[in-house]
Coordinates of C-alpha atoms in Angstrom, one line a residue:
M947 CA 61.4 14.2 26.3
K948 CA 64.0 12.1 24.5
R949 CA 63.6 12.0 20.7
Q950 CA 64.9 9.5 18.1
F951 CA 64.9 9.1 14.4
P952 CA 61.9 7.0 13.2
R953 CA 62.7 3.5 12.3
I954 CA 61.5 2.2 9.0
S955 CA 60.9 -1.2 10.4
E956 CA 58.4 0.2 12.9
L957 CA 56.7 2.5 10.4
R958 CA 56.2 -0.1 7.7
P959 CA 53.3 -2.0 9.5
L960 CA 51.5 1.3 10.1
M961 CA 51.6 2.3 6.4
Q962 CA 48.4 0.6 5.2
F963 CA 47.2 2.4 2.1
G964 CA 43.9 1.0 0.8
R965 CA 43.7 0.3 -2.9
P966 CA 41.4 2.8 -4.6
G967 CA 38.2 1.1 -5.9
L968 CA 36.3 1.8 -9.0
D969 CA 32.9 1.3 -7.4
R970 CA 32.2 4.9 -6.2
R971 CA 28.8 4.0 -4.9
A972 CA 30.1 1.3 -2.7
A973 CA 32.8 3.6 -1.4
R974 CA 30.3 6.3 -0.7
L975 CA 28.0 4.0 1.2
G976 CA 30.8 2.4 3.1
R977 CA 31.7 5.7 4.6
A978 CA 28.1 6.1 6.1
A979 CA 28.3 5.4 9.8
D980 CA 24.5 5.6 10.5
I981 CA 21.2 6.3 8.9
D982 CA 21.7 10.0 9.2
D983 CA 24.8 9.8 7.0
L984 CA 22.7 8.0 4.4
R985 CA 20.1 10.7 4.7
T986 CA 22.8 13.3 3.9
I987 CA 23.9 11.3 0.9
A988 CA 20.3 10.9 -0.2
Q989 CA 19.6 14.7 0.0
R990 CA 22.6 15.4 -2.1
R991 CA 21.7 13.0 -4.8
T992 CA 17.9 13.2 -5.0
P993 CA 15.7 16.0 -6.4
R994 CA 14.0 18.1 -3.8
P995 CA 10.4 17.0 -4.4
A996 CA 11.3 13.3 -4.1
F997 CA 13.5 13.9 -1.0
D998 CA 11.0 16.1 0.7
Y999 CA 8.2 13.5 0.1
V1000 CA 10.2 11.0 2.2
D1001 CA 11.7 13.4 4.7
G1002 CA 8.6 15.5 5.4
A1003 CA 5.4 15.0 7.3
A1004 CA 1.9 16.5 7.8
G1005 CA 1.1 20.0 8.9
Q1006 CA 3.8 21.6 11.2
E1007 CA 5.4 18.1 11.4
L1008 CA 4.8 18.1 15.1
T1009 CA 4.0 14.4 15.3
A1010 CA 7.1 13.4 13.4
R1011 CA 9.3 15.5 15.7
R1012 CA 7.6 14.2 18.9
T1013 CA 8.1 10.7 17.6
R1014 CA 11.8 11.2 17.4
E1015 CA 11.8 12.9 20.8
A1016 CA 10.1 9.9 22.4
F1017 CA 12.7 7.5 21.2
A1018 CA 15.5 9.8 22.3
S1019 CA 14.0 10.1 25.8
T1020 CA 14.1 6.4 26.5
E1021 CA 16.8 5.0 28.8
M1022 CA 18.5 1.6 28.3
L1023 CA 19.9 -0.3 31.3
P1024 CA 23.2 -2.0 30.7
R1025 CA 23.6 -5.4 32.3
I1026 CA 27.2 -6.2 33.4
L1027 CA 28.9 -9.5 33.8
H1028 CA 26.1 -11.4 32.2
G1029 CA 28.1 -13.6 29.9
T1030 CA 26.3 -12.9 26.7
A1031 CA 28.7 -13.9 23.9
A1032 CA 26.5 -12.9 21.0
A1033 CA 23.0 -11.6 20.5
D1034 CA 20.5 -13.6 18.3
L1035 CA 18.5 -11.1 16.3
S1036 CA 16.1 -13.5 14.7
T1037 CA 12.5 -13.5 15.8
P1038 CA 9.2 -15.1 14.9
I1039 CA 6.5 -12.9 13.2
A1040 CA 3.4 -13.5 11.2
G1041 CA 3.8 -17.2 11.0
G1042 CA 7.4 -17.1 9.9
T1043 CA 10.9 -16.2 11.1
S1044 CA 12.7 -13.0 10.3
A1045 CA 16.5 -12.9 10.6
L1046 CA 16.3 -9.5 12.1
P1047 CA 13.6 -7.8 14.4
F1048 CA 12.6 -5.4 11.7
G1049 CA 11.2 -5.4 8.2
I1050 CA 10.6 -2.9 5.4
A1051 CA 7.5 -0.9 5.7
P1052 CA 5.2 -0.2 2.7
T1053 CA 6.0 3.0 0.8
G1054 CA 4.4 4.6 -2.2
F1055 CA 5.9 6.1 -5.3
T1056 CA 9.1 4.3 -4.5
R1057 CA 10.7 4.4 -8.0
F1058 CA 10.3 8.2 -7.8
M1059 CA 12.9 8.1 -5.0
H1060 CA 15.3 5.9 -7.0
A1061 CA 15.0 4.1 -10.3
E1062 CA 15.6 0.7 -8.6
G1063 CA 12.5 1.3 -6.4
E1064 CA 10.8 -1.8 -5.0
D1065 CA 13.2 -4.1 -7.0
G1066 CA 16.0 -2.8 -4.8
G1067 CA 14.1 -2.9 -1.6
A1068 CA 12.6 -6.4 -2.2
A1069 CA 16.0 -7.8 -3.2
A1070 CA 17.8 -6.3 -0.2
A1071 CA 15.1 -7.6 2.2
A1072 CA 15.2 -11.1 0.7
A1073 CA 19.0 -11.2 0.9
A1074 CA 18.8 -10.1 4.6
G1075 CA 16.1 -12.7 5.4
I1076 CA 13.5 -10.0 6.5
P1077 CA 10.0 -9.2 5.2
F1078 CA 9.4 -6.7 2.5
T1079 CA 6.0 -5.0 2.4
L1080 CA 4.6 -3.8 -1.0
S1081 CA 2.3 -0.8 -0.9
T1082 CA -0.9 -0.5 -2.8
M1083 CA 0.7 2.7 -4.2
G1084 CA 3.9 0.8 -5.2
T1085 CA 5.5 1.3 -8.6
R1086 CA 6.1 -2.4 -9.2
S1087 CA 3.3 -4.9 -9.4
L1088 CA 2.7 -7.7 -7.0
E1089 CA 4.0 -10.2 -9.6
Q1090 CA 7.2 -8.3 -10.3
V1091 CA 8.0 -8.0 -6.6
A1092 CA 7.3 -11.7 -6.1
E1093 CA 9.7 -12.5 -8.9
V1094 CA 12.5 -10.5 -7.5
S1095 CA 11.9 -11.6 -3.9
D1096 CA 11.8 -15.3 -4.9
A1097 CA 14.9 -15.1 -7.1
V1098 CA 17.1 -13.6 -4.4
G1099 CA 15.6 -15.7 -1.6
M1100 CA 16.2 -18.9 -3.5
E1101 CA 19.7 -17.9 -4.4
R1102 CA 20.6 -16.9 -0.8
Y1103 CA 18.6 -19.3 1.3
G1104 CA 17.0 -21.9 -1.0
S1105 CA 13.5 -20.6 -0.2
P1106 CA 11.3 -17.7 -1.4
G1107 CA 11.7 -14.3 0.2
T1108 CA 9.1 -13.2 2.8
R1109 CA 6.7 -10.6 1.4
W1110 CA 3.7 -8.8 2.8
F1111 CA 1.1 -6.6 1.0
Q1112 CA -0.3 -3.4 2.3
L1113 CA -3.9 -2.6 1.3
Y1114 CA -5.8 0.6 1.0
L1115 CA -9.4 -0.1 0.5
W1116 CA -10.6 1.3 -2.8
K1117 CA -13.9 3.0 -3.4
D1118 CA -14.3 0.3 -6.0
R1119 CA -14.6 -2.9 -3.9
Q1120 CA -14.1 -5.2 -6.9
R1121 CA -10.7 -3.7 -7.5
S1122 CA -9.9 -4.2 -3.9
L1123 CA -10.9 -7.9 -4.2
D1124 CA -8.8 -8.2 -7.4
L1125 CA -5.7 -6.9 -5.5
I1126 CA -6.4 -9.3 -2.6
E1127 CA -6.7 -12.3 -4.9
R1128 CA -3.6 -11.3 -6.8
A1129 CA -1.6 -10.9 -3.6
A1130 CA -2.6 -14.4 -2.4
A1131 CA -1.8 -15.9 -5.7
A1132 CA 1.7 -14.2 -5.8
G1133 CA 2.7 -15.6 -2.4
F1134 CA 2.1 -12.6 -0.2
G1135 CA 1.4 -14.3 3.1
T1136 CA 0.4 -11.4 5.3
L1137 CA -2.0 -8.5 4.5
L1138 CA -1.5 -5.1 6.3
V1139 CA -4.8 -3.1 6.0
T1140 CA -4.0 0.6 6.5
V1141 CA -6.9 2.3 8.2
D1142 CA -5.6 5.8 9.0
T1143 CA -5.8 7.3 5.5
P1144 CA -9.5 8.2 4.7
V1145 CA -8.0 11.3 3.1
A1146 CA -4.4 12.5 2.4
G1147 CA -2.6 14.3 5.2
N1148 CA -1.8 18.0 4.7
R1149 CA 1.8 17.6 3.6
L1150 CA 3.0 21.1 3.1
R1151 CA 6.4 20.3 1.7
D1152 CA 4.7 18.5 -1.2
V1153 CA 2.3 21.4 -1.8
R1154 CA 5.1 23.9 -1.8
N1155 CA 7.1 21.7 -4.2
G1156 CA 4.2 21.2 -6.5
M1157 CA 4.9 17.5 -6.4
T1158 CA 3.3 15.4 -9.1
I1159 CA 3.8 11.8 -10.3
P1160 CA 5.6 11.8 -12.7
P1161 CA 7.4 15.1 -12.1
R1162 CA 6.8 17.9 -14.5
L1163 CA 9.8 19.5 -16.2
S1164 CA 10.0 23.2 -15.3
L1165 CA 12.9 25.7 -15.0
R1166 CA 13.1 24.8 -11.4
T1167 CA 13.3 21.0 -11.9
V1168 CA 15.8 21.5 -14.8
L1169 CA 18.1 23.5 -12.5
D1170 CA 17.6 20.9 -9.7
A1171 CA 18.6 18.2 -12.2
S1172 CA 21.8 19.9 -13.1
H1173 CA 23.1 19.0 -9.6
R1174 CA 21.8 15.5 -9.7
P1175 CA 22.5 14.1 -13.2
E1176 CA 22.5 10.4 -12.1
W1177 CA 18.9 10.5 -10.8
W1178 CA 17.6 12.2 -14.0
F1179 CA 19.6 9.9 -16.3
N1180 CA 18.1 6.9 -14.5
F1181 CA 14.6 8.4 -14.6
L1182 CA 14.7 9.2 -18.3
T1183 CA 16.3 5.9 -19.4
T1184 CA 14.2 3.4 -17.5
D1185 CA 10.6 2.4 -17.9
P1186 CA 8.0 5.1 -17.0
L1187 CA 6.6 5.3 -13.5
T1188 CA 3.3 3.3 -13.4
F1189 CA 1.2 2.2 -10.5
A1190 CA -0.6 -1.2 -10.3
S1191 CA -3.5 0.4 -8.5
L1192 CA -3.5 4.1 -9.7
S1193 CA -3.9 6.3 -12.7
T1194 CA -0.7 6.7 -14.7
S1195 CA -1.5 10.3 -15.5
A1196 CA 0.3 13.2 -13.9
Q1197 CA -1.7 14.5 -11.0
D1198 CA -0.9 16.1 -7.7
L1199 CA -0.9 13.8 -4.7
Q1200 CA -4.1 15.2 -3.2
T1201 CA -6.0 14.4 -6.4
I1202 CA -4.6 10.9 -6.7
I1203 CA -5.3 10.0 -3.2
G1204 CA -8.7 11.7 -3.1
S1205 CA -9.8 9.6 -6.2
M1206 CA -8.6 6.4 -4.6
F1207 CA -9.2 6.2 -0.9
D1208 CA -12.5 5.7 0.7
P1209 CA -13.4 8.0 3.7
T1210 CA -16.4 5.8 4.4
L1211 CA -14.3 2.8 5.4
S1212 CA -15.9 1.2 8.4
I1213 CA -15.4 -1.8 10.7
Q1214 CA -17.8 -3.8 8.4
D1215 CA -15.3 -3.3 5.5
L1216 CA -12.6 -4.7 7.7
E1217 CA -14.8 -7.7 8.4
W1218 CA -15.3 -8.1 4.7
I1219 CA -11.6 -8.1 4.1
R1220 CA -11.2 -10.7 6.7
S1221 CA -13.8 -12.9 5.0
V1222 CA -11.9 -12.8 1.6
W1223 CA -8.3 -12.9 2.7
P1224 CA -6.9 -16.4 3.5
G1225 CA -3.7 -15.4 5.2
R1226 CA -2.6 -13.4 8.2
L1227 CA -4.3 -10.0 8.7
F1228 CA -2.8 -7.0 10.5
V1229 CA -4.5 -3.7 11.0
K1230 CA -2.1 -0.8 10.5
G1231 CA -2.8 2.5 12.1
V1232 CA -4.0 1.5 15.6
L1233 CA -3.1 3.9 18.4
T1234 CA -5.8 3.4 21.1
A1235 CA -7.3 0.7 23.3
E1236 CA -10.7 1.2 21.7
D1237 CA -9.4 0.7 18.1
T1238 CA -7.4 -2.3 19.3
R1239 CA -10.5 -4.1 20.6
R1240 CA -12.5 -3.2 17.5
S1241 CA -9.8 -4.5 15.1
L1242 CA -9.4 -7.7 17.0
D1243 CA -13.1 -8.3 17.2
A1244 CA -13.3 -7.8 13.4
G1245 CA -10.9 -10.7 12.9
A1246 CA -7.4 -9.1 12.9
D1247 CA -4.6 -11.5 13.7
G1248 CA -2.2 -8.7 14.7
L1249 CA -1.8 -5.0 14.9
V1250 CA 0.6 -2.3 13.6
V1251 CA 0.9 0.5 16.0
S1252 CA 1.5 3.4 13.7
N1253 CA 0.9 7.1 13.2
H1254 CA 2.0 6.8 9.6
G1255 CA 5.3 8.5 10.4
G1256 CA 3.5 11.7 11.2
R1257 CA 2.4 12.0 7.6
Q1258 CA -1.4 11.9 8.2
L1259 CA -2.9 13.6 11.3
D1260 CA -0.5 16.1 12.8
R1261 CA -0.6 16.1 16.6
A1262 CA -1.6 12.4 16.5
P1263 CA -0.4 10.2 19.4
V1264 CA 3.2 9.0 19.2
S1265 CA 3.3 5.4 18.3
L1266 CA 6.0 4.4 20.9
K1267 CA 3.9 6.0 23.7
A1268 CA 0.7 4.4 22.4
L1269 CA 2.3 0.9 22.5
A1270 CA 1.7 0.2 26.2
E1271 CA -2.1 1.0 25.9
V1272 CA -2.4 -1.2 22.8
R1273 CA -0.5 -4.0 24.4
A1274 CA -2.5 -3.9 27.6
E1275 CA -5.8 -4.2 25.6
A1276 CA -4.6 -6.8 23.2
G1277 CA -2.9 -9.0 25.8
P1278 CA 0.4 -10.9 25.6
D1279 CA -0.5 -13.3 22.7
V1280 CA -1.4 -10.8 20.0
E1281 CA 1.5 -9.9 17.7
I1282 CA 2.1 -6.2 17.6
I1283 CA 4.4 -4.4 15.2
L1284 CA 5.7 -0.9 16.0
D1285 CA 6.0 1.5 13.0
S1286 CA 6.9 5.2 12.7
G1287 CA 10.1 7.1 13.4
I1288 CA 12.7 4.3 13.7
L1289 CA 16.1 5.5 12.6
T1290 CA 18.5 3.6 14.8
G1291 CA 19.1 0.2 16.2
S1292 CA 18.5 1.6 19.7
D1293 CA 15.0 2.7 18.5
I1294 CA 14.3 -0.9 17.5
V1295 CA 15.5 -2.2 20.9
A1296 CA 13.4 0.3 22.7
A1297 CA 10.3 -0.7 20.8
L1298 CA 10.9 -4.4 21.5
A1299 CA 11.6 -3.8 25.1
L1300 CA 8.4 -1.7 25.6
G1301 CA 6.1 -4.4 24.2
A1302 CA 6.4 -4.7 20.4
D1303 CA 7.1 -8.1 18.8
F1304 CA 8.5 -6.6 15.6
T1305 CA 9.2 -3.2 13.9
L1306 CA 9.1 -1.7 10.5
I1307 CA 11.4 0.9 8.9
G1308 CA 10.2 3.4 6.3
R1309 CA 12.2 6.5 6.0
A1310 CA 15.4 4.7 7.0
Y1311 CA 14.9 2.3 4.1
L1312 CA 14.1 5.1 1.7
Y1313 CA 17.2 7.1 2.7
G1314 CA 19.3 4.1 1.9
L1315 CA 17.5 3.6 -1.4
M1316 CA 17.9 7.2 -2.4
A1317 CA 21.6 7.1 -1.4
G1318 CA 22.4 4.0 -3.5
G1319 CA 19.6 1.8 -4.8
R1320 CA 19.7 -1.8 -3.6
Q1321 CA 23.2 -1.3 -2.2
G1322 CA 22.0 1.6 -0.2
V1323 CA 19.1 -0.4 1.3
E1324 CA 21.6 -3.2 2.1
R1325 CA 23.8 -0.7 3.9
A1326 CA 20.8 0.7 5.9
I1327 CA 19.8 -2.8 7.0
E1328 CA 23.5 -3.6 7.9
L1329 CA 23.8 -0.4 10.0
L1330 CA 20.5 -1.0 11.9
A1331 CA 21.3 -4.7 12.4
E1332 CA 24.8 -3.9 13.9
E1333 CA 23.4 -1.1 16.1
T1334 CA 20.7 -3.5 17.4
R1335 CA 23.2 -6.2 18.0
V1336 CA 25.6 -3.9 20.0
A1337 CA 22.7 -2.5 22.1
M1338 CA 21.4 -5.9 22.9
T1339 CA 24.8 -7.2 23.9
L1340 CA 25.5 -4.2 26.1
M1341 CA 22.1 -4.8 27.8
G1342 CA 22.8 -8.5 28.3
A1343 CA 20.0 -9.6 26.1
A1344 CA 20.9 -12.8 24.2
T1345 CA 17.6 -12.9 22.2
V1346 CA 14.8 -10.6 21.2
A1347 CA 12.6 -12.5 23.7
D1348 CA 15.0 -11.5 26.5
L1349 CA 14.3 -7.8 25.7
R1350 CA 10.6 -8.2 26.1
R1351 CA 10.9 -10.4 29.2
E1352 CA 13.4 -8.3 31.2
G1353 CA 12.1 -4.8 30.7
R1354 CA 15.5 -3.2 30.4
V1355 CA 14.2 0.1 28.9
R1356 CA 12.8 3.0 30.9
A1357 CA 10.4 5.6 29.3
P1358 CA 9.4 8.8 31.1
W1359 CA 5.7 8.4 30.2
L1360 CA 5.4 5.1 32.0

């Protein structure tokens, strides 16, 4: 092998040293290559009770693990020499159009995960042109989220942001009606009624962590805080955690949920909601053909196939596997959203190809939020969008409709 002295003229183009930036958060998020990287950052920067509340599931967490295994077991068929220059990720859903085939799922106690909470999530969603769903157990009010969503949407697109509201039916029906009326007045065009939470799931991580809202200061939490000073500084110097629909006192999760949710919720209650809600109505938590038919007969416009991320009934059906049964019963014209377990763009593509019209992200969104507030959520959306775009292009799918029409995904249970 003949050697020579390096030539400066040849080395100079290779010596590209980036200018160090002062925005450490942006640099940290920029190094994240996928949602799992954001999860790692989130775990490092968030107290254990908050992180485990997001990361954990019910019981032995079998449903959560099986959900991920189902996504991993799908096969995507590449389509060569198809001439697809670029994939269009926009898709119609709930009477509007989303710029991407996923939106942000409803999550409770969100400002416990990061001080920016729903403000960061709603702003990031509006900037990306996708729906943001506010939970009944959210830490910002309907009106506050509407203000943030509209401000960012008008600035970016000249139109209000798309926002949905998720409803748990209270034992006090009048308070439920008040929430419904406020949601309609604040421009929340779609209502997601969650029906799989008559009681709280047995979330053992939360029990072991002694999780309360707000967190109680103990020797353990003080030691935990010493490794995560930014979280505690934000928590102690911003407005206290409050809930539009819940008590503001410090209680464990089982007590909060037990005092709020109604285990006697019936199909008649769903019919009542339909009679008082003027917008689109989706039933969230459907996993069987029987419940599909009952929900549609009660007046639902669409369905959310969801096992609550494995956070309610452990050993419940996997949402992705239940999708085919629900679609067969609902027919081709009913809008179906797939929720639970989505952590990659390939997961989104698999759900769409197997029969969903749209998807929702929960943990993926919260990992981004914990990793870096609004910037972290924007990074999570960016990563999922790019992964979805690459997968669609490699599969020769120019549009989301192409995925559903061409059946380019194989699943071992079908």
